[in-house]
C-alpha positions as a LaTeX table, in Angstrom:
\begin{tabular}{lrrr}
\hline
Residue & $x$ (\AA) & $y$ (\AA) & $z$ (\AA) \\
\hline
Arg1 & $-8.00$ & 32.18 & $-11.00$ \\
Val2 & $-8.03$ & 28.80 & $-9.36$ \\
Ile3 & $-5.88$ & 25.70 & $-9.50$ \\
Asn4 & $-8.39$ & 23.82 & $-11.58$ \\
Arg5 & $-11.92$ & 24.49 & $-12.66$ \\
His6 & $-13.21$ & 23.13 & $-9.35$ \\
Gly7 & $-10.78$ & 25.01 & $-7.08$ \\
Phe8 & $-9.24$ & 21.86 & $-5.59$ \\
Ile9 & $-5.76$ & 20.45 & $-5.25$ \\
Ser10 & $-5.95$ & 16.72 & $-4.74$ \\
Thr11 & $-3.17$ & 15.42 & $-2.53$ \\
Asn12 & $-4.05$ & 11.83 & $-3.20$ \\
Cys13 & $-4.85$ & 11.34 & $-6.85$ \\
Pro14 & $-3.82$ & 8.83 & $-9.53$ \\
Asp15 & $-0.30$ & 9.27 & $-10.91$ \\
His16 & $-1.54$ & 10.31 & $-14.36$ \\
Met17 & $-3.45$ & 13.21 & $-12.75$ \\
Lys18 & $-0.55$ & 14.28 & $-10.52$ \\
Gly19 & 1.44 & 15.23 & $-13.61$ \\
Leu20 & $-1.40$ & 17.44 & $-14.83$ \\
Gln21 & $-1.89$ & 19.04 & $-11.43$ \\
Lys22 & 1.83 & 19.63 & $-10.99$ \\
Ala23 & 1.94 & 21.24 & $-14.44$ \\
Leu24 & $-0.94$ & 23.55 & $-13.50$ \\
Leu25 & 0.83 & 24.49 & $-10.28$ \\
Lys26 & 4.16 & 25.03 & $-12.05$ \\
Gln27 & 2.42 & 27.26 & $-14.59$ \\
Glu28 & 1.33 & 29.43 & $-11.69$ \\
Gly29 & 4.80 & 29.50 & $-10.10$ \\
Ile30 & 3.89 & 27.27 & $-7.16$ \\
Lys31 & 6.30 & 24.51 & $-6.19$ \\
Val32 & 5.11 & 21.13 & $-4.98$ \\
Ser33 & 6.89 & 19.06 & $-2.33$ \\
Lys34 & 7.75 & 15.36 & $-2.59$ \\
Asp35 & 4.49 & 14.20 & $-1.03$ \\
Phe36 & 2.47 & 16.60 & $-3.22$ \\
Met37 & 1.60 & 19.06 & $-0.47$ \\
Val38 & 1.69 & 22.64 & $-1.64$ \\
Asp39 & 3.84 & 24.94 & 0.45 \\
Leu40 & 1.25 & 27.71 & 0.52 \\
Gln41 & 2.98 & 29.77 & 3.19 \\
Lys42 & 6.15 & 30.09 & 1.13 \\
Tyr43 & 4.75 & 30.46 & $-2.36$ \\
Gly44 & 1.31 & 31.92 & $-1.75$ \\
Trp45 & $-1.50$ & 31.04 & $-4.09$ \\
Phe46 & $-2.76$ & 32.14 & $-7.47$ \\
Gly47 & $-4.49$ & 35.21 & $-6.06$ \\
Ile48 & $-1.24$ & 36.92 & $-5.09$ \\
Asp49 & $-0.66$ & 40.22 & $-6.81$ \\
Glu50 & 2.08 & 40.74 & $-9.39$ \\
Pro51 & 4.61 & 42.35 & $-6.97$ \\
Ala52 & 4.21 & 39.28 & $-4.76$ \\
Arg53 & 4.68 & 37.03 & $-7.78$ \\
Arg54 & 7.95 & 38.85 & $-8.58$ \\
Gly55 & 9.11 & 38.36 & $-4.99$ \\
Thr56 & 8.82 & 41.90 & $-3.63$ \\
Lys57 & 6.08 & 40.77 & $-1.27$ \\
Asn58 & 4.93 & 37.32 & $-0.36$ \\
Arg59 & 1.55 & 37.45 & 1.26 \\
Leu60 & $-1.34$ & 35.07 & 0.97 \\
Thr61 & $-4.37$ & 36.82 & $-0.50$ \\
Met62 & $-7.25$ & 34.98 & $-2.05$ \\
Ser63 & $-10.30$ & 36.13 & $-3.91$ \\
Lys64 & $-11.99$ & 32.71 & $-3.79$ \\
Asn65 & $-11.90$ & 29.77 & $-1.43$ \\
Leu66 & $-9.09$ & 27.33 & $-2.05$ \\
Trp67 & $-9.82$ & 23.83 & $-0.80$ \\
Ile68 & $-7.04$ & 21.33 & $-0.15$ \\
Ile69 & $-8.43$ & 17.94 & 0.77 \\
Ala70 & $-6.15$ & 15.10 & 1.82 \\
Asn71 & $-7.83$ & 11.71 & 1.52 \\
Trp72 & $-5.58$ & 9.28 & 3.40 \\
Lys73 & $-7.52$ & 6.25 & 2.22 \\
Ser74 & $-6.40$ & 3.13 & 4.20 \\
Asn75 & $-3.08$ & 4.61 & 5.28 \\
Lys76 & $-1.41$ & 5.96 & 8.42 \\
Thr77 & $-1.35$ & 4.49 & 11.89 \\
Ile78 & $-2.30$ & 6.71 & 14.82 \\
Ser79 & 1.35 & 7.66 & 15.42 \\
Glu80 & 1.95 & 8.39 & 11.71 \\
Ala81 & $-1.22$ & 10.47 & 11.52 \\
Leu82 & $-0.36$ & 12.49 & 14.65 \\
Asp83 & 3.18 & 13.01 & 13.37 \\
Trp84 & 1.79 & 14.36 & 10.07 \\
Ile85 & $-0.56$ & 16.76 & 11.89 \\
Ser86 & 2.26 & 18.01 & 14.14 \\
Lys87 & 4.48 & 18.72 & 11.12 \\
Val88 & 1.96 & 20.09 & 8.64 \\
Gly89 & $-0.45$ & 21.87 & 11.02 \\
Pro90 & 1.92 & 24.69 & 12.08 \\
Gln91 & 2.86 & 25.38 & 8.44 \\
Ile92 & $-0.67$ & 26.12 & 7.27 \\
Pro93 & $-1.40$ & 29.83 & 7.21 \\
Lys94 & $-4.57$ & 31.01 & 8.91 \\
Asn95 & $-6.68$ & 32.51 & 6.15 \\
Glu96 & $-10.47$ & 32.47 & 5.94 \\
Asn97 & $-10.32$ & 31.63 & 2.21 \\
Leu98 & $-8.02$ & 28.64 & 2.68 \\
Lys99 & $-9.84$ & 25.43 & 3.62 \\
Val100 & $-7.59$ & 22.49 & 4.49 \\
Val101 & $-9.35$ & 19.22 & 5.19 \\
Val102 & $-7.81$ & 15.92 & 6.23 \\
Cys103 & $-9.84$ & 12.74 & 5.78 \\
Pro104 & $-8.13$ & 9.99 & 7.76 \\
Thr105 & $-9.32$ & 6.46 & 8.46 \\
Phe106 & $-12.15$ & 6.09 & 10.96 \\
Ser107 & $-9.74$ & 4.49 & 13.44 \\
Val108 & $-7.68$ & 7.69 & 13.84 \\
Leu109 & $-10.38$ & 10.31 & 13.30 \\
Ser110 & $-10.96$ & 11.07 & 16.99 \\
Glu111 & $-7.23$ & 11.44 & 17.79 \\
Ile112 & $-6.66$ & 13.64 & 14.75 \\
Lys113 & $-9.56$ & 15.90 & 15.74 \\
Lys114 & $-8.08$ & 16.28 & 19.24 \\
Ala115 & $-4.59$ & 17.06 & 17.90 \\
Ile116 & $-5.97$ & 19.71 & 15.56 \\
Gln117 & $-7.94$ & 21.34 & 18.39 \\
Val118 & $-5.02$ & 21.24 & 20.86 \\
Gly119 & $-2.63$ & 22.68 & 18.26 \\
Asn120 & $-5.22$ & 25.23 & 17.14 \\
Phe121 & $-4.39$ & 24.36 & 13.53 \\
Pro122 & $-6.54$ & 25.70 & 10.66 \\
Ile123 & $-7.45$ & 22.19 & 9.53 \\
Met124 & $-10.91$ & 20.69 & 9.21 \\
Thr125 & $-11.58$ & 16.98 & 9.52 \\
Gly126 & $-13.58$ & 14.88 & 7.15 \\
Ser127 & $-14.64$ & 11.28 & 6.84 \\
Gln128 & $-13.94$ & 9.14 & 3.82 \\
Asp129 & $-17.49$ & 7.86 & 3.82 \\
Leu130 & $-20.59$ & 7.64 & 5.98 \\
Ser131 & $-23.55$ & 5.34 & 6.29 \\
Pro132 & $-26.62$ & 5.71 & 4.09 \\
Phe133 & $-28.62$ & 4.79 & 7.21 \\
Ser134 & $-29.26$ & 6.58 & 10.48 \\
Gln135 & $-27.75$ & 4.92 & 13.54 \\
Gly136 & $-28.89$ & 1.40 & 14.28 \\
Ala137 & $-28.09$ & $-2.24$ & 13.55 \\
Tyr138 & $-25.81$ & $-1.65$ & 10.55 \\
Thr139 & $-22.57$ & $-3.49$ & 11.37 \\
Gly140 & $-19.49$ & $-1.74$ & 10.04 \\
Glu141 & $-21.29$ & 1.46 & 9.05 \\
Glu142 & $-20.50$ & 4.88 & 10.51 \\
Ala143 & $-23.70$ & 6.87 & 11.07 \\
Ala144 & $-23.58$ & 10.58 & 10.29 \\
Leu145 & $-25.05$ & 11.36 & 13.72 \\
Leu146 & $-22.03$ & 9.65 & 15.34 \\
Leu147 & $-19.55$ & 11.34 & 12.98 \\
Lys148 & $-21.08$ & 14.79 & 13.47 \\
Pro149 & $-18.87$ & 15.79 & 16.46 \\
Leu150 & $-15.73$ & 14.68 & 14.61 \\
Val151 & $-16.10$ & 15.94 & 11.03 \\
Glu152 & $-17.17$ & 18.97 & 9.07 \\
Leu153 & $-17.16$ & 17.22 & 5.69 \\
Ser154 & $-17.57$ & 13.72 & 4.24 \\
Ile155 & $-16.37$ & 12.28 & 0.95 \\
Ile156 & $-19.33$ & 10.54 & $-0.65$ \\
Gly157 & $-19.54$ & 8.41 & $-3.80$ \\
His158 & $-15.79$ & 8.03 & $-4.35$ \\
Ser159 & $-14.97$ & 5.97 & $-7.45$ \\
Glu160 & $-13.25$ & 3.35 & $-5.29$ \\
Arg161 & $-16.43$ & 2.93 & $-3.23$ \\
Arg162 & $-18.47$ & 2.57 & $-6.41$ \\
Lys163 & $-16.01$ & 0.09 & $-7.93$ \\
His164 & $-15.11$ & $-2.10$ & $-4.95$ \\
Phe165 & $-18.30$ & $-1.84$ & $-2.88$ \\
Lys166 & $-20.79$ & $-1.45$ & $-5.74$ \\
Glu167 & $-22.23$ & 1.83 & $-4.44$ \\
Thr168 & $-25.14$ & 3.03 & $-6.52$ \\
Asp169 & $-26.47$ & 6.52 & $-7.15$ \\
Glu170 & $-29.32$ & 5.70 & $-4.76$ \\
Met171 & $-26.85$ & 4.82 & $-1.98$ \\
Val172 & $-24.94$ & 8.04 & $-2.65$ \\
Arg173 & $-28.20$ & 10.00 & $-2.53$ \\
Asn174 & $-29.03$ & 8.43 & 0.87 \\
Lys175 & $-25.56$ & 9.25 & 2.19 \\
Val176 & $-25.90$ & 12.86 & 1.04 \\
Arg177 & $-29.28$ & 13.06 & 2.80 \\
Gln178 & $-27.73$ & 11.70 & 6.02 \\
Ala179 & $-24.84$ & 14.16 & 5.79 \\
Ile180 & $-27.10$ & 17.18 & 5.25 \\
Glu181 & $-29.49$ & 16.16 & 8.03 \\
Asn182 & $-26.49$ & 16.09 & 10.39 \\
Asn183 & $-24.85$ & 19.34 & 9.21 \\
Ile184 & $-21.94$ & 17.55 & 7.52 \\
Val185 & $-20.87$ & 19.00 & 4.16 \\
Pro186 & $-21.15$ & 16.24 & 1.55 \\
Leu187 & $-18.26$ & 16.26 & $-0.92$ \\
Val188 & $-19.89$ & 14.25 & $-3.69$ \\
Cys189 & $-17.53$ & 12.66 & $-6.20$ \\
Val190 & $-18.86$ & 12.63 & $-9.75$ \\
\hline
\end{tabular}
């Protein structure tokens, strides 16, 4: 069983969806903290066996990958971002089926990547977008080739990008192509 049909917990979703996600988590006996981060180390995940659910054991076992992706949008200064990593990073259990991704602003991406590596935290980094073009004279765009050393994943086609920046399916398709050509996993929003 998974948290939702897609296997994701969104840490940054609209308020009307948070209620639904919290209800799904509560149904599974998982508590959610104030900032909507799931305390996986303490409560485990849905794949825990019944003795663990009753409290006789509390180990993290998963039969499928669980992805937790934190999209920070246009939030967090460098100091706030590094503070978050230093607090949350040590609490994340190392488990090959648990994939935690943080998608900060471009301005803090490099520092976050360094902090994760230095702390040896089981966190992947992602970008909130990438350019539909290869590198070149595209002011304000972040080429996938330049993001490649910093990210493992990129959010592409987010509804806010479509609404505010008029992204089309063709632009999303080009971004996906750029991501794949540069070995970045495209997380396509539909």
